[in-house]
Every structure is written in C-alpha cells, then in structure tokens.
Short mmCIF file of C-alpha atoms in Angstrom, two decimals:
data_model
loop_
_atom_site.label_atom_id
_atom_site.label_comp_id
_atom_site.label_asym_id
_atom_site.label_seq_id
_atom_site.Cartn_x
_atom_site.Cartn_y
_atom_site.Cartn_z
CA MET A 1 0.00 0.00 0.00
CA PHE A 2 1.23 3.50 -0.75
CA LYS A 3 0.20 4.56 2.70
CA LEU A 4 3.21 2.63 4.08
CA SER A 5 5.68 4.32 1.76
CA TYR A 6 4.59 7.89 2.23
CA PHE A 7 4.78 7.68 5.97
CA LYS A 8 8.42 6.54 5.71
CA LEU A 9 9.40 10.11 4.96
CA PHE A 10 8.23 11.32 8.32
CA ILE A 11 8.77 8.37 10.60
CA PRO A 12 11.78 9.88 12.44
CA THR A 13 10.11 13.22 13.10
CA VAL A 14 6.76 11.67 13.95
CA MET A 15 8.49 9.39 16.44
CA ALA A 16 10.19 12.40 17.97
CA VAL A 17 6.84 14.11 18.28
CA MET A 18 5.25 11.08 19.85
CA MET A 19 8.08 10.72 22.34
CA ALA A 20 7.80 14.34 23.28
CA ALA A 21 4.06 14.01 23.53
CA CYS A 22 4.29 10.93 25.71
CA ALA A 23 6.51 12.86 28.09
CA SER A 24 3.49 14.98 28.85
CA SER A 25 0.87 12.40 28.03
CA PRO A 26 -2.65 13.74 28.47
CA SER A 27 -3.75 10.39 29.80
CA ALA A 28 -1.28 10.84 32.65
CA SER A 29 -3.24 13.61 34.40
CA PRO A 30 -1.97 16.70 32.64
CA SER A 31 -1.11 19.62 34.86
CA PRO A 32 -3.52 22.53 34.51
CA SER A 33 -2.45 25.16 32.03
CA ALA A 34 -1.50 28.52 33.45
CA ALA A 35 -2.31 31.64 31.50
CA PRO A 36 0.63 34.00 30.89
CA GLN A 37 0.71 36.60 33.65
CA ASP A 38 1.62 39.42 31.29
CA LYS A 39 -1.57 39.11 29.18
CA SER A 40 0.39 37.85 26.21
CA VAL A 41 -0.19 35.16 23.65
CA THR A 42 2.11 33.42 21.17
CA LEU A 43 0.71 32.12 17.90
CA LEU A 44 2.76 29.78 15.73
CA PHE A 45 1.86 30.07 12.07
CA ASN A 46 2.67 27.67 9.26
CA VAL A 47 3.94 29.99 6.52
CA GLN A 48 7.02 32.19 6.80
CA SER A 49 6.65 35.86 6.12
CA PRO A 50 9.72 37.58 4.67
CA SER A 51 8.03 40.97 4.86
CA ILE A 52 5.56 42.81 7.05
CA ASP A 53 4.57 45.25 4.30
CA PRO A 54 0.84 44.59 3.76
CA HIS A 55 0.99 45.80 0.18
CA SER A 56 3.48 43.20 -0.99
CA ASP A 57 3.42 40.37 1.56
CA VAL A 58 1.65 37.32 0.07
CA ASN A 59 1.29 35.91 3.58
CA TYR A 60 -1.01 38.77 4.67
CA THR A 61 0.70 38.87 8.09
CA ALA A 62 -0.06 42.53 8.83
CA VAL A 63 -3.81 41.91 8.68
CA ARG A 64 -3.66 38.45 10.23
CA ALA A 65 -1.67 39.82 13.17
CA GLY A 66 -4.01 42.74 13.78
CA VAL A 67 -1.55 45.43 12.65
CA SER A 68 -3.36 46.74 9.58
CA GLU A 69 -6.98 46.94 8.54
CA THR A 70 -8.79 47.25 5.23
CA LEU A 71 -11.70 49.48 4.22
CA ILE A 72 -14.07 46.50 4.14
CA LYS A 73 -13.88 43.15 5.91
CA VAL A 74 -15.72 39.87 5.48
CA ASN A 75 -17.64 38.44 8.45
CA LYS A 76 -18.16 34.84 9.54
CA ASP A 77 -21.10 34.53 7.17
CA LEU A 78 -18.86 35.66 4.27
CA LYS A 79 -20.79 38.92 3.98
CA LEU A 80 -19.13 42.31 3.53
CA GLU A 81 -18.89 44.46 6.65
CA ALA A 82 -17.77 48.04 7.28
CA TRP A 83 -14.28 48.45 8.73
CA LEU A 84 -12.24 51.60 8.02
CA ALA A 85 -15.00 52.64 5.62
CA GLU A 86 -18.23 53.32 7.53
CA LYS A 87 -20.32 52.91 4.41
CA TRP A 88 -20.05 52.94 0.63
CA ASP A 89 -22.25 53.44 -2.40
CA SER A 90 -22.28 53.26 -6.18
CA LYS A 91 -25.15 53.85 -8.57
CA ASP A 92 -23.50 52.40 -11.65
CA GLY A 93 -20.82 50.00 -10.40
CA GLN A 94 -18.08 52.30 -11.72
CA HIS A 95 -18.21 55.46 -9.59
CA TRP A 96 -17.82 54.67 -5.89
CA THR A 97 -18.13 56.81 -2.77
CA PHE A 98 -16.69 55.73 0.58
CA ASN A 99 -17.24 57.43 3.93
CA ILE A 100 -13.98 56.96 5.81
CA ARG A 101 -14.57 56.31 9.49
CA PRO A 102 -13.80 59.42 11.58
CA GLY A 103 -11.81 59.26 14.81
CA VAL A 104 -9.33 56.64 13.61
CA ASN A 105 -5.59 57.20 13.98
CA PHE A 106 -2.64 55.31 12.58
CA HIS A 107 -0.17 53.89 15.08
CA SER A 108 2.00 56.88 14.14
CA GLY A 109 -0.67 59.17 15.61
CA LYS A 110 -1.69 60.67 12.29
CA ALA A 111 -5.42 60.82 11.61
CA VAL A 112 -6.95 58.56 8.97
CA ASN A 113 -8.74 60.67 6.38
CA ALA A 114 -9.59 60.19 2.72
CA ALA A 115 -6.25 61.66 1.61
CA ALA A 116 -4.34 59.14 3.73
CA VAL A 117 -6.45 56.28 2.34
CA LYS A 118 -5.85 57.55 -1.20
CA ALA A 119 -2.09 57.62 -0.63
CA SER A 120 -2.13 54.10 0.81
CA LEU A 121 -4.17 52.66 -2.05
CA GLU A 122 -1.94 54.37 -4.61
CA ARG A 123 1.12 52.85 -2.92
CA ALA A 124 -0.47 49.38 -3.11
CA LEU A 125 -1.28 49.89 -6.80
CA LYS A 126 2.31 50.96 -7.48
CA LEU A 127 4.02 48.18 -5.53
CA ASN A 128 1.78 45.23 -6.32
CA PRO A 129 0.79 44.39 -9.93
CA SER A 130 -1.79 41.90 -8.61
CA VAL A 131 -3.57 44.66 -6.71
CA LYS A 132 -3.50 46.89 -9.79
CA ASN A 133 -4.92 44.11 -11.97
CA ALA A 134 -7.60 43.25 -9.43
CA LEU A 135 -8.88 46.76 -8.65
CA HIS A 136 -9.04 48.33 -12.14
CA ILE A 137 -8.86 51.82 -10.59
CA ARG A 138 -8.85 54.78 -13.01
CA ASP A 139 -8.65 57.58 -10.47
CA ILE A 140 -9.08 58.38 -6.78
CA HIS A 141 -10.23 61.67 -5.25
CA ALA A 142 -10.09 62.66 -1.57
CA ASP A 143 -12.13 65.32 0.23
CA GLY A 144 -12.12 65.27 4.02
CA GLN A 145 -13.50 61.86 5.01
CA ILE A 146 -15.07 61.26 1.58
CA LEU A 147 -13.15 59.08 -0.83
CA THR A 148 -14.37 58.68 -4.40
CA ILE A 149 -12.97 56.03 -6.73
CA THR A 150 -13.69 55.51 -10.41
CA THR A 151 -12.83 52.18 -11.97
CA ASP A 152 -11.81 51.91 -15.62
CA LYS A 153 -15.05 50.03 -16.37
CA PRO A 154 -18.25 49.05 -14.55
CA PHE A 155 -17.02 46.68 -11.86
CA PRO A 156 -19.84 45.66 -9.48
CA GLU A 157 -17.57 43.47 -7.35
CA PHE A 158 -15.01 46.23 -6.84
CA VAL A 159 -15.92 46.75 -3.20
CA SER A 160 -15.34 43.10 -2.36
CA GLU A 161 -11.79 43.38 -3.74
CA LEU A 162 -11.10 45.90 -0.97
CA VAL A 163 -11.36 43.06 1.53
CA HIS A 164 -8.07 41.71 0.25
CA PRO A 165 -5.26 42.14 2.84
CA ASN A 166 -2.93 43.60 0.18
CA THR A 167 -5.20 46.68 0.14
CA ALA A 168 -4.74 47.35 3.88
CA ILE A 169 -4.48 51.02 4.79
CA ILE A 170 -1.18 52.26 6.23
CA ASP A 171 0.40 55.65 6.91
CA THR A 172 2.57 56.33 3.87
CA THR A 173 4.25 59.35 5.50
CA THR A 174 6.18 57.31 8.06
CA THR A 175 9.80 56.66 7.14
CA GLY A 176 10.62 53.55 9.18
CA ASP A 177 10.83 49.99 7.87
CA LEU A 178 7.79 48.85 9.82
CA PRO A 179 4.29 49.77 8.63
CA SER A 180 2.03 52.01 10.69
CA GLY A 181 -1.46 50.58 10.53
CA THR A 182 -4.69 51.14 12.44
CA GLY A 183 -5.21 47.73 14.06
CA PRO A 184 -5.39 46.63 17.70
CA PHE A 185 -1.67 45.79 17.76
CA LYS A 186 1.42 47.93 17.09
CA ILE A 187 4.66 46.41 15.88
CA ALA A 188 7.41 46.22 18.51
CA SER A 189 9.88 44.28 16.36
CA PHE A 190 10.00 42.03 13.33
CA ARG A 191 12.51 39.41 12.20
CA ALA A 192 11.83 38.25 8.67
CA GLY A 193 10.75 34.61 8.51
CA SER A 194 11.08 34.25 12.28
CA GLU A 195 8.81 36.34 14.50
CA LEU A 196 6.71 39.45 14.86
CA ASN A 197 6.38 41.02 18.32
CA LEU A 198 3.37 43.18 19.04
CA ASP A 199 2.16 45.56 21.72
CA ARG A 200 -1.39 46.59 22.47
CA ASN A 201 -2.62 49.70 20.64
CA GLU A 202 -3.80 51.73 23.64
CA GLN A 203 -5.60 54.17 21.33
CA TYR A 204 -7.45 51.60 19.24
CA TRP A 205 -10.45 53.23 17.60
CA ASN A 206 -12.82 50.35 18.36
CA GLY A 207 -12.22 50.26 22.11
CA LYS A 208 -10.17 48.22 24.58
CA VAL A 209 -7.74 45.59 23.32
CA LYS A 210 -7.67 42.69 25.79
CA LEU A 211 -4.13 41.38 25.23
CA LYS A 212 -1.15 43.50 26.25
CA HIS A 213 1.40 41.70 24.06
CA ALA A 214 1.33 39.15 21.28
CA LYS A 215 3.93 37.22 19.35
CA PHE A 216 3.34 35.91 15.83
CA MET A 217 5.92 33.23 15.05
CA PHE A 218 6.59 31.38 11.80
CA ASN A 219 7.63 27.77 11.31
CA GLU A 220 6.88 25.80 8.15
CA ASP A 221 7.73 22.44 9.74
CA ALA A 222 4.48 21.00 11.09
CA ASN A 223 6.27 18.66 13.48
CA ALA A 224 8.41 21.49 14.83
CA ARG A 225 5.21 23.48 15.45
CA GLN A 226 3.78 20.52 17.31
CA LEU A 227 6.91 20.18 19.45
CA ALA A 228 6.81 23.89 20.29
CA PHE A 229 3.18 23.58 21.33
CA GLN A 230 3.95 20.51 23.44
CA ALA A 231 6.80 22.43 25.07
CA LYS A 232 4.33 25.27 25.77
CA THR A 233 6.42 27.85 23.97
CA ALA A 234 3.32 28.63 21.89
CA ASP A 235 -0.27 29.07 23.06
CA ILE A 236 -1.91 28.66 19.66
CA VAL A 237 -0.63 26.50 16.83
CA TYR A 238 -2.00 26.94 13.34
CA ARG A 239 -2.30 23.71 11.36
CA PRO A 240 -0.63 21.21 13.67
CA PRO A 241 0.36 17.93 11.98
CA ILE A 242 -2.80 16.01 11.24
CA GLU A 243 -1.41 12.78 12.68
CA SER A 244 -1.20 14.53 16.07
CA LEU A 245 -4.88 15.53 16.28
CA GLU A 246 -6.08 12.57 18.33
CA LEU A 247 -3.26 13.16 20.78
CA LEU A 248 -4.17 16.83 21.06
CA LYS A 249 -7.87 16.11 21.48
CA ALA A 250 -7.09 13.73 24.33
CA ASP A 251 -5.38 16.52 26.28
CA SER A 252 -7.97 18.24 28.47
CA THR A 253 -5.89 21.43 28.53
CA VAL A 254 -6.02 21.79 24.75
CA LYS A 255 -8.88 22.86 22.49
CA VAL A 256 -8.91 21.83 18.83
CA ASP A 257 -10.93 23.52 16.11
CA SER A 258 -11.46 21.75 12.81
CA LEU A 259 -13.87 23.13 10.24
CA PRO A 260 -14.17 23.00 6.45
CA SER A 261 -12.11 25.77 4.97
CA LEU A 262 -12.61 27.82 1.83
CA ARG A 263 -9.28 26.48 0.65
CA THR A 264 -8.60 23.97 -2.11
CA HIS A 265 -5.39 22.01 -2.66
CA GLN A 266 -4.78 21.73 -6.38
CA LEU A 267 -2.37 20.44 -9.00
CA ILE A 268 -1.28 23.12 -11.45
CA TYR A 269 -0.35 22.07 -14.98
CA ASN A 270 2.25 24.16 -16.77
CA MET A 271 0.67 24.92 -20.14
CA ASN A 272 4.13 25.55 -21.62
CA ASN A 273 4.79 21.81 -21.37
CA ASN A 274 4.14 20.23 -24.78
CA ASP A 275 2.35 17.26 -23.24
CA LEU A 276 0.40 18.97 -20.51
CA LYS A 277 -0.96 21.69 -22.77
CA LYS A 278 -3.16 19.00 -24.35
CA THR A 279 -6.58 18.65 -22.74
CA ALA A 280 -6.67 14.89 -23.36
CA VAL A 281 -3.34 14.41 -21.57
CA ARG A 282 -4.47 16.43 -18.57
CA LYS A 283 -7.67 14.41 -18.40
CA ALA A 284 -5.73 11.15 -18.60
CA PHE A 285 -3.35 12.35 -15.89
CA ASP A 286 -6.26 13.27 -13.62
CA ASN A 287 -7.15 9.57 -13.39
CA LEU A 288 -3.84 9.04 -11.54
CA ILE A 289 -5.06 11.11 -8.58
CA ASN A 290 -6.52 9.12 -5.72
CA ARG A 291 -8.61 11.77 -3.97
CA ASP A 292 -10.13 9.34 -1.47
CA GLU A 293 -6.65 8.26 -0.36
CA ILE A 294 -5.63 11.90 -0.01
CA ALA A 295 -8.67 12.82 2.10
CA SER A 296 -8.92 9.72 4.27
CA GLY A 297 -5.27 8.58 4.37
CA ILE A 298 -2.95 11.53 4.04
CA MET A 299 -5.44 13.99 5.58
CA SER A 300 -6.76 11.52 8.18
CA GLY A 301 -10.30 12.56 7.34
CA GLN A 302 -9.55 16.27 7.81
CA GLY A 303 -10.60 17.13 4.27
CA THR A 304 -13.10 16.41 1.52
CA PRO A 305 -12.20 15.08 -1.95
CA ALA A 306 -12.39 18.03 -4.35
CA GLN A 307 -14.16 17.73 -7.69
CA GLY A 308 -13.61 21.39 -8.55
CA PRO A 309 -12.24 24.63 -7.09
CA PHE A 310 -15.25 25.37 -4.87
CA LEU A 311 -17.15 23.45 -2.22
CA SER A 312 -20.09 21.59 -3.73
CA ASP A 313 -22.78 23.63 -1.95
CA PHE A 314 -21.91 26.89 -3.71
CA PRO A 315 -24.43 27.75 -6.47
CA PHE A 316 -21.62 28.05 -9.01
CA SER A 317 -20.39 24.47 -8.49
CA PRO A 318 -21.55 22.09 -11.26
CA LYS A 319 -23.01 18.66 -10.60
CA TYR A 320 -19.75 16.84 -11.23
CA ILE A 321 -19.33 13.22 -12.20
CA THR A 322 -17.23 12.00 -9.28
CA LYS A 323 -13.60 11.70 -10.33
CA GLN A 324 -12.15 8.28 -9.63
CA PHE A 325 -8.61 6.96 -9.33
CA ASP A 326 -8.38 4.50 -12.23
CA LEU A 327 -5.07 3.37 -13.78
CA ASN A 328 -6.81 1.62 -16.71
CA ALA A 329 -8.82 4.75 -17.48
CA ALA A 330 -5.55 6.71 -17.40
CA ARG A 331 -3.95 4.31 -19.89
CA GLU A 332 -6.98 4.53 -22.16
CA GLY A 333 -6.95 8.30 -21.87
CA PHE A 334 -3.32 8.49 -22.98
CA LYS A 335 -4.12 6.19 -25.91
CA GLN A 336 -6.94 8.49 -26.99
CA ALA A 337 -4.50 11.40 -26.77
CA GLY A 338 -2.27 9.70 -29.34
CA TYR A 339 0.22 8.19 -26.91
CA THR A 340 1.41 4.59 -27.14
CA VAL A 341 0.91 2.08 -24.36
CA GLN A 342 3.12 -1.01 -24.34
CA ASN A 343 3.24 -3.44 -21.43
CA GLY A 344 1.07 -0.97 -19.54
CA LYS A 345 3.62 1.84 -19.90
CA VAL A 346 2.95 5.17 -21.63
CA ALA A 347 5.17 6.87 -24.22
CA ASN A 348 4.51 10.11 -26.02
CA PRO A 349 4.04 10.33 -29.84
CA ASP A 350 7.84 10.56 -30.19
CA GLY A 351 8.19 7.24 -28.39
CA LYS A 352 9.68 8.78 -25.27
CA PRO A 353 8.42 7.97 -21.76
CA LEU A 354 6.98 10.97 -19.96
CA HIS A 355 9.36 12.61 -17.50
CA LEU A 356 7.93 15.46 -15.43
CA THR A 357 9.07 17.75 -12.61
CA LEU A 358 6.61 18.40 -9.79
CA LEU A 359 7.11 21.30 -7.37
CA THR A 360 5.85 21.19 -3.82
CA TYR A 361 6.52 22.94 -0.48
CA GLN A 362 6.65 22.08 3.18
CA SER A 363 4.51 24.71 4.87
CA ARG A 364 1.47 22.54 4.18
CA ALA A 365 2.85 19.22 5.32
CA GLU A 366 0.35 17.14 3.37
CA LEU A 367 1.40 18.53 -0.02
CA PRO A 368 4.76 16.68 -0.20
CA LEU A 369 2.89 13.50 0.75
CA ILE A 370 0.29 14.11 -1.93
CA SER A 371 3.13 14.65 -4.39
CA GLN A 372 4.60 11.29 -3.44
CA LEU A 373 1.24 9.61 -3.92
CA ILE A 374 0.88 11.08 -7.42
CA GLN A 375 4.49 10.11 -8.18
CA ALA A 376 3.85 6.51 -7.15
CA ASN A 377 0.65 6.24 -9.17
CA ALA A 378 2.29 7.77 -12.25
CA LYS A 379 5.14 5.26 -11.97
CA GLU A 380 2.61 2.48 -12.58
CA LEU A 381 2.26 3.86 -16.11
CA GLY A 382 5.98 4.34 -16.61
CA ILE A 383 5.72 8.09 -16.05
CA THR A 384 8.69 9.45 -14.11
CA ILE A 385 8.02 12.38 -11.79
CA ASP A 386 10.89 14.18 -10.08
CA ILE A 387 9.68 15.96 -6.94
CA ARG A 388 11.37 19.22 -5.99
CA GLN A 389 10.62 21.10 -2.79
CA VAL A 390 10.96 24.89 -2.84
CA ASP A 391 10.92 27.38 0.02
CA ASN A 392 8.62 30.02 -1.41
CA ILE A 393 6.24 28.48 -3.92
CA ASP A 394 4.71 31.79 -5.04
CA GLU A 395 8.04 33.42 -5.77
CA TYR A 396 9.30 30.32 -7.56
CA LEU A 397 6.25 29.79 -9.74
CA ALA A 398 6.18 33.46 -10.68
CA ALA A 399 9.86 33.57 -11.67
CA HIS A 400 10.60 30.16 -13.18
CA GLN A 401 9.32 27.90 -15.93
CA ASP A 402 11.52 24.83 -15.25
CA TRP A 403 8.63 22.82 -13.82
CA ASP A 404 5.71 20.82 -15.24
CA LEU A 405 3.41 20.24 -12.29
CA ALA A 406 2.99 22.04 -8.98
CA THR A 407 0.98 21.41 -5.86
CA TYR A 408 -0.62 24.59 -4.60
CA SER A 409 -3.21 25.68 -2.07
CA SER A 410 -5.38 28.76 -2.26
CA ILE A 411 -8.46 30.20 -0.64
CA THR A 412 -10.87 30.03 -3.55
CA VAL A 413 -13.91 31.81 -2.10
CA PRO A 414 -12.67 34.31 0.50
CA ARG A 415 -15.70 36.58 -0.01
CA GLY A 416 -18.35 34.02 -0.95
CA ASP A 417 -18.08 34.89 -4.64
CA ALA A 418 -16.39 32.93 -7.45
CA SER A 419 -14.93 35.96 -9.21
CA TYR A 420 -11.82 36.29 -7.03
CA PHE A 421 -10.46 32.84 -7.90
CA LEU A 422 -11.61 32.91 -11.53
CA ASN A 423 -9.85 36.22 -12.11
CA ALA A 424 -6.71 35.29 -10.19
CA ALA A 425 -6.21 31.80 -11.59
CA TYR A 426 -7.48 31.98 -15.19
CA MET A 427 -7.25 35.51 -16.53
CA PRO A 428 -4.01 36.05 -18.50
CA GLU A 429 -2.82 38.69 -16.03
CA GLY A 430 -4.16 36.83 -12.96
CA ALA A 431 -1.95 36.84 -9.89
CA LEU A 432 -2.33 33.07 -9.43
CA ASN A 433 -2.21 32.08 -13.09
CA TYR A 434 1.11 30.31 -12.61
CA GLY A 435 0.24 27.64 -15.19
CA ARG A 436 -0.06 30.31 -17.92
CA VAL A 437 -3.66 29.35 -18.73
CA HIS A 438 -5.03 31.29 -21.69
CA VAL A 439 -8.40 30.12 -22.98
CA PRO A 440 -10.10 32.99 -24.86
CA GLU A 441 -13.60 31.56 -24.33
CA LEU A 442 -12.99 31.40 -20.58
CA THR A 443 -11.46 34.89 -20.54
CA GLY A 444 -14.63 36.19 -22.20
CA MET A 445 -16.87 34.50 -19.63
CA ILE A 446 -14.90 35.96 -16.72
CA SER A 447 -14.86 39.42 -18.31
CA GLN A 448 -18.65 39.26 -18.66
CA LEU A 449 -18.91 38.14 -15.03
CA ASN A 450 -16.84 41.14 -13.94
CA THR A 451 -19.40 43.57 -15.38
CA THR A 452 -22.57 41.76 -14.26
CA VAL A 453 -24.41 43.05 -11.20
CA ASN A 454 -27.36 40.70 -10.70
CA GLU A 455 -26.35 37.95 -8.28
CA GLU A 456 -28.37 35.23 -10.01
CA GLU A 457 -26.85 36.12 -13.38
CA ARG A 458 -23.39 36.22 -11.81
CA ASN A 459 -23.83 32.73 -10.40
CA LYS A 460 -24.96 31.45 -13.81
CA LEU A 461 -21.91 32.94 -15.50
CA ALA A 462 -19.58 31.59 -12.84
CA LEU A 463 -21.19 28.16 -13.18
CA LYS A 464 -20.61 28.30 -16.92
CA ALA A 465 -16.94 29.21 -16.41
CA VAL A 466 -16.36 26.50 -13.82
CA THR A 467 -18.00 23.95 -16.12
CA LEU A 468 -15.57 24.90 -18.89
CA ILE A 469 -12.64 24.63 -16.48
CA ASP A 470 -13.79 21.12 -15.64
CA GLN A 471 -14.29 20.14 -19.28
CA GLU A 472 -10.78 21.32 -20.14
CA ASN A 473 -9.28 19.97 -16.91
CA LEU A 474 -7.26 23.16 -16.65
CA GLN A 475 -6.17 22.13 -13.18
CA SER A 476 -6.76 19.06 -11.04
CA PHE A 477 -8.46 19.84 -7.76
CA LEU A 478 -7.41 17.46 -5.01
CA VAL A 479 -8.99 18.11 -1.64
CA HIS A 480 -10.78 20.78 0.38
CA PRO A 481 -8.75 20.71 3.63
CA ASN A 482 -10.22 21.44 7.02
CA ASN A 483 -8.88 24.45 8.87
CA VAL A 484 -7.28 23.04 12.02
CA VAL A 485 -6.08 25.06 15.01
CA ALA A 486 -5.07 23.91 18.51
CA TYR A 487 -4.86 26.24 21.49
CA ARG A 488 -4.51 26.15 25.26
CA ASP A 489 -7.65 26.24 27.37
CA TYR A 490 -6.71 29.58 28.92
CA VAL A 491 -6.98 31.27 25.51
CA HIS A 492 -10.38 32.94 25.15
CA ASN A 493 -12.31 34.38 22.21
CA TRP A 494 -10.22 32.61 19.61
CA VAL A 495 -12.20 32.34 16.36
CA THR A 496 -11.10 30.02 13.57
CA SER A 497 -12.25 31.97 10.55
CA GLN A 498 -13.00 30.35 7.21
CA SER A 499 -11.45 33.28 5.37
CA GLU A 500 -8.21 32.88 7.41
CA TYR A 501 -7.68 36.65 7.21
CA TYR A 502 -8.17 37.55 10.87
CA LEU A 503 -6.20 35.75 13.60
CA LEU A 504 -5.03 38.14 16.35
CA THR A 505 -8.04 40.26 17.22
CA GLN A 506 -9.08 42.93 19.67
CA ASP A 507 -11.11 40.39 21.68
CA LEU A 508 -8.51 37.62 21.94
CA ASP A 509 -7.65 37.09 25.60
CA VAL A 510 -5.94 34.84 28.13
CA ASN A 511 -6.98 34.17 31.73
#
C-alpha cells in the first residue's frame, strides 16, 4: 500500500513528536495550564513571512496579526462588513463613494482621512501588480472623510476586492521599515521569517484591546510546530500535523478547532509543457489522482475530496461526475490522446516515456505526501516524476518555468463569490495564473462576469466558467482541507475563521 511508503518520509520526526508528547501524556493527568501573567499570547503560524509590508506580503501577516486593517472586511457569514469605511455606495458600479470612518488614527498618531487612504491605495497599486490588476482603478479623489474612486469600467464586485489584505491602509508618510497601521496591535519588532512582536494599541479606535502583548511566530515544519506547542512555547498553533490531532484532542488542557475551509489544494499544470498543454493528456493524468486516499489517508479525514475549485454547496459548483482513481482509465486516456501504451507503460508520440518535474513545499505538510502519492501512481504507467521542494512556492512559480506540475493551495472563495479565484487563476494577467492558462472563451466569460451586477446572473456565468474549467481539466483539484487550530484552554475568544484573514483580534484574551 502507498500509505506505508509515504509515511516513511516522516517516521523519524513523527516518532520524535510522539516521544515528546508521551513525556506529557494527556492520559497521565496533565497539569492545569496557566495563562501568561503578562496578558500575552504566542501564535505559531505555518507559513514564513519575509516581509511585514501589507501591500506586498503574500502571507497577509499585517492583517492576520491585527496590525493593519482594510476598508471593508468579510464576516463569519462571508458577507461584507464596514471596517475603516463606515459605508459605501455606487449607482452604476463604476463610480464609488466611501465614507472613511472618523476618529481613527494610525499607530504613528496621524489621523486617517480620505487623503491618507488615497495615498495608501496608490502605494499598493504601485508596488503590487496583482492589486492593480484586481482593482481596475482609473482615479481616486479625496475630500475630508469622503473618498471617491472611479474604476476603468463598470465593476460591481469592486468593493469586495477591498477586503483583500494587500489593500490594507497604512500611513505612507512614516519613514521607518515597519508599517504604521490602524489595528489593535502595534509592531514592537519584526525578524523576517522568524517572528513578529506586538504591543497593544492603547488608542485603538474600536475600544479596549484585551491582550497586552502578542507574538506571531513562523515555522513551516508542522512537526516542529507541534513540538513547540507541546513544550508550551506557543499558546496557539496553526495547522498542527494532522497525525497529532487525536493526541491533542485527548489533552484536556487543549482545544482543537477543525472546520471545512474555503481552501482547495490543487495540482497546477504548466501549459508551456508540450504534453500537458493537451486537454486529453491532462484528463488522462487526472485519473492518476486518488482523492479518497488523499482525504482519508494523508489527511486523516480532515478534508473532503475536491471535484472542482469550490465546495459543492456553492451555487456556481456544477453537478460533477465523481472523479475516480483508475489506472486503466488513465492508460486509455493516454491512448486516446495519441500516446502509445506497451506493457502498460505510456510513451509520447515521439516514443519517449513521460518525464515530469513536480514542485511542492513544506509549509502545508500534506502537499509533499500528496506529491509522493501522485508520483507513485504515475510510476505504474511508466511516467517518471521528479519531486522538488521549494521554500517560497509563489516566488518560484512566478519567476521560473523549469517545472511541469505544482501542488498549490489557495483560498478560492474568500468573499463568498467565485470571481476572485476565476480572475486570479485563469485571466491572462491573474496573480495566481502560474500555469499560464489562456483560454479565450474562458477569458470572455470571466470578463462578462466582472461587469454583471445581478447575483443570479453572476452565479450562472460563474457556473458556466467553472463547467468549462472542468471540461478542459485546466487544473486538477485534489482536496478541500479542514482548517485546524489547537490552542490552550486559557486562551479565550479565539475564532477560527473560514477566510483565514483575521487571527489576532481585539477580543482575543488569556486568563
């Protein structure tokens, strides 16, 4: 069974974890947890952040750590909610008026007015091409607390784009290296890729902040995060190793949240590869993916097999034919694509066996295991897959083309609407279009979606686009992972959000 082989990779570290865990076995009457006396909390996150600049950091740390805030936020029901903008309005979907909340100051002490918001948005547009492509802003005008924005075309979903953490509002007049935001926490110090230390914002516009200090630490090794949590050097651990969940749940001093996320793990095909740019080849390859094994084996049940980019209960998810792992169907698919199959092995029309490079990364510990599973299944057909692990998958995919396949994970519906992912992953200039997808028919559908206001019509258009993505097998969607967080019982008001945008909040407390 493959299950035996993929666990070999982690046996030493898992054993270390188990030994450490046994040293403080929950079944051996765990000692009560004591809340930090200095009203502090330490959160251990799974992705390193090389920068704390909200306009360029793909890890969104400034917003997640409560340093910076956006004009609009998304609530637990995935509905838009006022934040630094008290209210907003547009009569035509192109000309927008925002009332900037009065009485808000940056951490620098400077007041937040429309001019400051304008300067911050213009900085984001200048520094981040993805923000520029997403917002389609033609001009911005500031007058007191009134901000008016005109987009370069009718763009009904414009306001929802302002939820994105890369649009967070900061004081552009400060000269230091650390951003001055408006959130409940001020930056005390930051070490890239290591830790962010925070102090309470005593002047927070929305009232009292319960914690006095907070530390946001980064470690991409799931087992190292688990060890740190066991050693009580962290109070909250984001995405502990899945194999440790039963151990954590058995500890009466630990609380574990696990809920379906809005995230989808996917396999990106590089359309510059002569084989993978063929729809029939991608469809044949998809049969090599054992989604049930991924969800139940690798994910230990903490995920749902994915048939498409979105959870099945969204109105823009088609009624898929369930995708099955089937080696014979894969062989037949390659035959239909013009490939030869001899002794069960596949060769391309030139007679050469397929040899592919698959990129993966460690911050989501299951992705290397999923890569190994795909590698093993492909080997059954004589397809060689070299697995390469990279430190920063976004930077690598954006800068290099020496890969054929890549595992990736993204939040596909952060605001309850399909347009974010469709624009990011399939438009030619999309920030997540690492596979260089360019399907003119799909581009037209998404462009029409971007100018459609009526929600029912938008859902129909999105459904049409997602159906085309499925027909063309532009990517293979693997699993919808659960969002898993473990924290000590003295931590109060922790909320595991589906959007994953808001972690350290004004209400988070210890006692």
